[in-house]
Short mmCIF file of C-alpha atoms and ligand atoms in Angstrom, two decimals:
data_model
loop_
_atom_site.label_atom_id
_atom_site.label_comp_id
_atom_site.label_asym_id
_atom_site.label_seq_id
_atom_site.Cartn_x
_atom_site.Cartn_y
_atom_site.Cartn_z
CA MET A 1 32.16 147.67 105.26
CA LYS A 2 33.98 145.20 103.02
CA ARG A 3 33.78 141.81 104.64
CA ILE A 4 31.10 140.22 106.82
CA GLY A 5 30.88 136.88 108.61
CA VAL A 6 27.93 134.56 109.11
CA LEU A 7 27.50 131.77 111.65
CA THR A 8 24.76 129.47 112.94
CA SER A 9 24.58 128.76 116.64
CA GLY A 10 22.50 126.76 119.14
CA GLY A 11 20.03 124.07 118.05
CA ASP A 12 19.94 123.74 114.27
CA ALA A 13 16.66 124.46 112.47
CA PRO A 14 15.43 123.63 108.96
CA GLY A 15 15.80 126.76 106.86
CA MET A 16 19.11 127.86 108.36
CA ASN A 17 20.80 126.92 105.07
CA ALA A 18 18.38 129.14 103.17
CA ALA A 19 19.27 131.98 105.54
CA ILE A 20 23.02 131.43 105.04
CA ARG A 21 22.46 131.42 101.28
CA ALA A 22 20.54 134.70 101.49
CA VAL A 23 23.27 136.37 103.57
CA VAL A 24 26.00 135.21 101.19
CA ARG A 25 24.18 136.09 97.98
CA LYS A 26 22.80 139.40 99.21
CA GLY A 27 26.24 140.34 100.53
CA ILE A 28 27.98 139.47 97.27
CA TYR A 29 25.23 141.26 95.29
CA HIS A 30 26.18 144.41 97.19
CA GLY A 31 29.91 143.93 96.65
CA LEU A 32 30.79 142.45 100.04
CA GLU A 33 32.96 139.46 100.79
CA VAL A 34 31.20 136.94 103.01
CA TYR A 35 32.99 134.54 105.34
CA GLY A 36 31.28 131.43 106.68
CA ILE A 37 32.26 130.67 110.27
CA TYR A 38 32.03 126.98 111.18
CA GLN A 39 30.64 125.49 114.43
CA GLY A 40 29.10 128.68 115.77
CA TYR A 41 30.91 130.70 118.43
CA ALA A 42 33.17 127.72 119.21
CA GLY A 43 34.53 127.81 115.66
CA LEU A 44 34.78 131.60 115.78
CA ILE A 45 37.07 131.41 118.82
CA GLU A 46 39.25 128.93 116.96
CA GLY A 47 39.20 130.90 113.70
CA LYS A 48 37.42 128.17 111.71
CA MET A 49 36.21 130.23 108.77
CA GLU A 50 36.53 130.59 105.03
CA LYS A 51 35.37 132.84 102.25
CA LEU A 52 32.10 131.72 100.68
CA GLU A 53 31.39 132.30 96.99
CA LEU A 54 28.05 132.31 95.16
CA GLY A 55 28.56 128.62 94.36
CA SER A 56 29.41 127.72 97.97
CA VAL A 57 25.75 128.14 98.85
CA GLY A 58 24.35 126.50 95.70
CA ASP A 59 22.12 123.47 96.16
CA ILE A 60 21.49 124.06 99.89
CA ILE A 61 18.18 125.96 99.95
CA HIS A 62 16.24 122.70 100.24
CA ARG A 63 18.46 121.02 102.82
CA GLY A 64 17.79 120.75 106.56
CA GLY A 65 20.50 121.30 109.16
CA THR A 66 23.19 123.90 108.62
CA MET A 67 26.15 123.68 106.24
CA LEU A 68 28.12 125.81 108.72
CA TYR A 69 27.49 123.32 111.55
CA SER A 70 26.32 124.53 114.93
CA ALA A 71 27.37 124.32 118.56
CA ARG A 72 26.42 125.49 122.02
CA CYS A 73 29.54 127.23 123.30
CA GLU A 74 30.34 127.79 126.99
CA ALA A 75 33.69 129.47 126.28
CA PHE A 76 31.98 132.37 124.46
CA LYS A 77 30.16 133.26 127.68
CA THR A 78 33.52 134.22 129.20
CA GLU A 79 35.34 137.50 128.58
CA GLU A 80 38.45 135.60 127.56
CA GLY A 81 36.50 133.56 124.98
CA ARG A 82 34.97 136.70 123.44
CA LYS A 83 38.36 138.41 123.40
CA GLN A 84 39.75 135.53 121.35
CA ALA A 85 36.70 135.66 119.05
CA ILE A 86 37.16 139.38 118.39
CA GLU A 87 40.88 138.82 117.73
CA GLN A 88 39.96 136.19 115.13
CA LEU A 89 37.45 138.55 113.51
CA LYS A 90 40.08 141.28 113.33
CA LYS A 91 42.74 138.89 112.06
CA HIS A 92 40.43 137.89 109.20
CA GLU A 93 39.48 141.54 108.62
CA ILE A 94 35.79 140.85 109.17
CA ASP A 95 33.87 144.07 109.80
CA ALA A 96 30.51 142.73 111.04
CA LEU A 97 28.70 139.51 111.81
CA VAL A 98 25.31 137.89 111.10
CA VAL A 99 24.30 135.44 113.83
CA ILE A 100 21.57 132.93 112.96
CA GLY A 101 20.16 131.20 116.03
CA GLY A 102 18.02 131.54 119.13
CA ASP A 103 18.12 133.64 122.28
CA GLY A 104 21.38 132.14 123.59
CA SER A 105 23.03 133.06 120.29
CA PHE A 106 21.65 136.61 120.52
CA ARG A 107 23.00 136.98 124.05
CA GLY A 108 26.42 136.29 122.51
CA ALA A 109 25.77 138.73 119.64
CA LEU A 110 24.77 141.47 122.07
CA LYS A 111 27.96 140.93 124.08
CA LEU A 112 29.97 141.34 120.88
CA CYS A 113 28.15 144.60 120.11
CA GLU A 114 28.76 145.87 123.64
CA GLU A 115 32.43 145.08 123.17
CA GLY A 116 32.46 147.19 120.01
CA PHE A 117 31.95 144.61 117.25
CA PRO A 118 28.88 145.10 114.99
CA ALA A 119 26.50 142.13 114.85
CA VAL A 120 22.88 141.47 113.87
CA GLY A 121 20.64 138.49 114.59
CA VAL A 122 18.38 136.28 112.48
CA PRO A 123 15.92 134.14 114.51
CA GLY A 124 16.41 130.46 113.72
CA THR A 125 14.95 127.87 116.09
CA ILE A 126 12.15 125.34 115.86
CA ASP A 127 10.81 126.56 119.23
CA ASN A 128 9.27 129.83 117.95
CA ASP A 129 10.13 131.32 121.32
CA ILE A 130 11.77 134.59 120.26
CA PRO A 131 10.01 137.88 121.06
CA GLY A 132 9.88 140.43 118.22
CA THR A 133 8.89 138.00 115.49
CA ASP A 134 5.70 136.07 114.74
CA PHE A 135 7.71 133.14 113.40
CA THR A 136 11.25 131.81 113.70
CA ILE A 137 13.01 129.92 110.92
CA GLY A 138 12.38 126.18 111.33
CA PHE A 139 9.14 126.36 113.30
CA ASP A 140 6.89 125.67 110.31
CA THR A 141 8.95 122.68 109.18
CA ALA A 142 9.07 121.17 112.67
CA LEU A 143 5.34 121.70 112.96
CA ASN A 144 4.71 119.79 109.73
CA THR A 145 6.98 116.97 110.93
CA ILE A 146 4.92 116.72 114.12
CA ILE A 147 1.65 116.79 112.18
CA ASP A 148 2.85 113.95 109.99
CA ALA A 149 3.59 111.93 113.14
CA ILE A 150 0.25 112.78 114.79
CA ASP A 151 -1.65 111.75 111.65
CA LYS A 152 0.11 108.39 111.64
CA ILE A 153 -0.40 107.85 115.36
CA ARG A 154 -4.06 108.74 114.96
CA ASP A 155 -4.50 105.80 112.55
CA THR A 156 -3.34 103.27 115.12
CA ALA A 157 -5.02 105.12 118.01
CA THR A 158 -8.34 104.82 116.16
CA SER A 159 -7.83 101.17 115.25
CA HIS A 160 -7.00 100.14 118.82
CA GLU A 161 -9.26 102.68 120.54
CA ARG A 162 -6.34 103.95 122.59
CA THR A 163 -5.16 107.12 124.26
CA PHE A 164 -1.80 108.31 122.96
CA ILE A 165 0.49 110.84 124.60
CA ILE A 166 2.91 112.59 122.25
CA GLU A 167 5.78 114.66 123.66
CA VAL A 168 7.05 117.49 121.48
CA MET A 169 9.99 119.89 121.78
CA GLY A 170 9.83 123.64 122.35
CA ARG A 171 12.04 124.10 125.39
CA ASP A 172 10.04 126.43 127.72
CA ALA A 173 7.57 127.49 125.00
CA GLY A 174 4.30 125.83 124.05
CA ASP A 175 4.08 126.94 120.41
CA LEU A 176 5.01 123.62 118.81
CA ALA A 177 2.57 121.77 121.07
CA LEU A 178 -0.24 124.31 120.63
CA TRP A 179 -0.03 124.63 116.86
CA SER A 180 0.48 120.90 116.27
CA GLY A 181 -2.30 120.03 118.70
CA LEU A 182 -4.64 122.43 116.96
CA ALA A 183 -3.68 121.25 113.47
CA GLY A 184 -3.67 117.59 114.52
CA GLY A 185 -7.04 117.69 116.30
CA ALA A 186 -5.65 116.70 119.70
CA GLU A 187 -8.09 116.21 122.56
CA SER A 188 -5.74 117.80 125.12
CA ILE A 189 -2.75 120.09 124.69
CA LEU A 190 -0.44 120.63 127.65
CA ILE A 191 1.64 123.80 127.38
CA PRO A 192 3.64 125.70 130.00
CA GLU A 193 1.75 128.95 129.30
CA SER A 194 -1.64 127.52 130.25
CA PRO A 195 -1.22 124.84 132.93
CA GLN A 196 -3.83 122.12 133.41
CA ASP A 197 -3.89 119.61 136.22
CA ILE A 198 -4.14 115.87 135.68
CA ASP A 199 -7.78 115.83 136.86
CA GLN A 200 -8.79 118.14 134.01
CA ILE A 201 -7.18 115.81 131.49
CA ILE A 202 -8.85 112.78 133.03
CA GLU A 203 -12.20 114.57 132.99
CA ARG A 204 -11.75 115.38 129.29
CA ILE A 205 -10.92 111.77 128.40
CA GLU A 206 -13.85 110.48 130.44
CA GLN A 207 -16.31 113.01 129.02
CA GLY A 208 -15.16 112.05 125.52
CA ARG A 209 -15.63 108.36 126.26
CA ALA A 210 -19.10 109.01 127.65
CA ARG A 211 -20.00 110.63 124.31
CA GLY A 212 -18.66 107.62 122.40
CA LYS A 213 -15.16 108.89 121.61
CA ARG A 214 -12.94 105.83 121.71
CA HIS A 215 -9.48 107.27 121.27
CA SER A 216 -7.64 110.40 122.24
CA ILE A 217 -4.44 112.23 121.42
CA ILE A 218 -2.73 114.26 124.11
CA ILE A 219 0.13 116.56 123.14
CA VAL A 220 2.63 117.41 125.87
CA ALA A 221 5.13 120.23 125.48
CA GLU A 222 8.50 119.22 126.91
CA GLY A 223 8.40 122.42 128.98
CA VAL A 224 5.47 120.98 130.97
CA SER A 225 6.42 117.40 131.65
CA THR A 226 7.46 114.20 129.95
CA ALA A 227 4.92 112.05 128.13
CA GLY A 228 6.04 109.16 130.35
CA ASP A 229 5.19 111.08 133.48
CA VAL A 230 1.73 112.05 132.19
CA ALA A 231 1.11 108.39 131.28
CA ARG A 232 2.13 107.26 134.76
CA ARG A 233 -0.20 109.76 136.44
CA LEU A 234 -3.18 108.84 134.21
CA LYS A 235 -2.64 105.19 135.08
CA GLU A 236 -2.25 105.82 138.80
CA LYS A 237 -5.17 108.23 139.21
CA ALA A 238 -7.73 106.85 136.77
CA SER A 239 -6.41 103.50 135.51
CA ILE A 240 -6.21 104.94 132.01
CA GLU A 241 -3.98 102.86 129.72
CA THR A 242 -1.95 104.89 127.27
CA ARG A 243 0.84 104.61 124.73
CA VAL A 244 3.66 107.13 124.65
CA THR A 245 5.62 108.63 121.74
CA VAL A 246 8.54 111.02 122.23
CA LEU A 247 9.28 112.63 118.87
CA GLY A 248 12.70 113.99 119.89
CA HIS A 249 15.23 115.26 117.39
CA ILE A 250 13.23 114.08 114.37
CA GLN A 251 11.55 117.47 114.84
CA ARG A 252 14.79 119.32 114.07
CA GLY A 253 15.55 117.63 110.74
CA GLY A 254 14.17 117.38 107.26
CA GLN A 255 13.71 119.56 104.22
CA PRO A 256 12.53 123.05 105.12
CA THR A 257 9.00 123.91 104.03
CA ALA A 258 8.49 126.58 101.38
CA PHE A 259 7.38 128.93 104.16
CA ASP A 260 10.64 128.49 106.06
CA ARG A 261 12.74 128.90 102.90
CA VAL A 262 11.02 132.16 102.00
CA LEU A 263 11.13 133.43 105.58
CA ALA A 264 14.84 132.58 105.86
CA SER A 265 15.59 134.27 102.54
CA ARG A 266 13.77 137.45 103.58
CA LEU A 267 15.32 137.61 107.05
CA GLY A 268 18.85 136.76 105.89
CA ALA A 269 18.73 139.44 103.19
CA LYS A 270 17.37 142.03 105.62
CA ALA A 271 20.19 141.31 108.06
CA VAL A 272 22.71 142.23 105.36
CA ASP A 273 20.77 145.43 104.59
CA LEU A 274 21.06 146.41 108.25
CA LEU A 275 24.82 145.90 108.28
CA LEU A 276 25.16 147.88 105.04
CA ASN A 277 23.26 150.71 106.73
CA GLY A 278 25.72 150.65 109.60
CA GLU A 279 23.28 149.15 112.10
CA SER A 280 24.25 146.82 114.92
CA GLY A 281 22.62 145.16 117.93
CA LYS A 282 19.42 144.44 115.96
CA MET A 283 17.39 141.32 115.25
CA VAL A 284 15.24 140.98 112.16
CA GLY A 285 11.78 139.45 112.43
CA ILE A 286 8.43 139.13 110.73
CA ARG A 287 5.23 140.72 111.97
CA ASN A 288 1.97 140.51 110.01
CA ASN A 289 4.03 139.41 106.98
CA GLN A 290 6.20 142.55 107.14
CA ILE A 291 9.90 142.33 107.87
CA VAL A 292 10.65 144.24 111.07
CA VAL A 293 13.73 145.23 113.04
CA ASN A 294 14.07 144.90 116.82
CA ASP A 295 16.75 145.85 119.30
CA ILE A 296 18.40 142.64 120.47
CA ARG A 297 18.31 144.07 123.97
CA ASP A 298 14.48 144.20 123.83
CA VAL A 299 14.31 140.71 122.36
CA LEU A 300 16.29 139.42 125.31
CA THR A 301 14.26 141.21 127.96
CA ASP A 302 10.75 140.80 126.49
CA ARG A 303 8.72 137.68 127.13
CA HIS A 304 7.53 135.42 124.35
CA ASN A 305 3.86 134.54 124.65
CA VAL A 306 1.77 131.97 122.84
CA GLU A 307 -1.15 133.38 120.88
CA GLU A 308 -3.90 133.40 123.53
CA SER A 309 -6.71 133.19 120.94
CA LEU A 310 -5.23 129.90 119.69
CA VAL A 311 -5.25 128.46 123.20
CA GLN A 312 -8.93 129.32 123.48
CA LEU A 313 -9.69 128.01 119.97
CA ALA A 314 -7.98 124.69 120.68
CA ARG A 315 -10.03 124.40 123.87
CA GLU A 316 -13.28 125.09 122.00
CA LEU A 317 -12.59 122.74 119.09
CA SER A 318 -11.39 119.75 121.08
CA ILE A 319 -14.61 119.15 123.03
O1 F6P B 1 16.00 124.88 120.92
C1 F6P B 1 15.78 123.82 120.07
C2 F6P B 1 15.68 122.53 120.82
O2 F6P B 1 15.44 121.48 119.90
C3 F6P B 1 14.62 122.50 121.94
O3 F6P B 1 13.33 122.30 121.43
C4 F6P B 1 15.12 121.38 122.81
O4 F6P B 1 14.69 121.56 124.13
C5 F6P B 1 16.61 121.52 122.69
O5 F6P B 1 16.87 122.25 121.50
C6 F6P B 1 17.36 120.22 122.65
O6 F6P B 1 18.72 120.52 122.63
P1 F6P B 1 19.85 119.47 122.30
O7 F6P B 1 19.80 119.16 120.85
O8 F6P B 1 21.11 120.17 122.70
O9 F6P B 1 19.56 118.23 123.12
#
């Protein structure tokens, strides 16, 4: 093993730069050459790559986004696309690849492995929806961005005695909604993993009002519904007036938190260790603060679950 490549793929996540930095510096520390591949698998197919030096990844640990750019690539799902990608890797004499991204990116990495090219995965997505790791890179930062927004909305919700509905990202997973709702003191948290019907939400708002609560915050995971739709149903069924905030891509940006920087550094470095040990088809993760290694195949077949005890806790504390 002389030369490895690194790419970021799928939705960007704060902390990806710290992971790239760790891969590059750990690789160089162990005498490897590290190539940065631009625009994910799309750039790989087109051969958009260059050698990164120690200084290439200086001054990025604190920056959101990804210096390698990212893309969602349809062409890589085809055999022809992957053939071109492998040709590019061979042409540039790259021996193995580190893929930083989410499950779509790992599906691509596994295909590469099956076609004989060594690759390992580093979980980077704000959604925290990857089995085999307690946390993904970017989740903590996105969570803090949401909390900042909830705290601000709470000020105006209190002043005007209003019900606010805040829609957060997470794709099909409820982690961002659950953790932000818990940390932000939301009255109701709607997540795909624990469905509630509109009557339960109405009952909660009405019970709160009966006890003198004059405002409420409802967090809706995008995997459940839109905030606009929840607002419409509350109005139609119970004449409850609300205001809606959709946080959108704000959740994907910003300086990574210290937690995400450290996590990204640990996971990126471990990915290089795996390649140096001749491993392939693995994804690094963190479990109980220990760095762990999973088979990508298991990651792709297992189901991610929200922490059930947190669902119960949120229910108990939001009465
Ligand atoms: O996977 C990260 C994520 O931000 C999801 O939370 C969201 O559903 C999706 O990406 C949005 O994707 P795009 O940026 O392509 O609109």
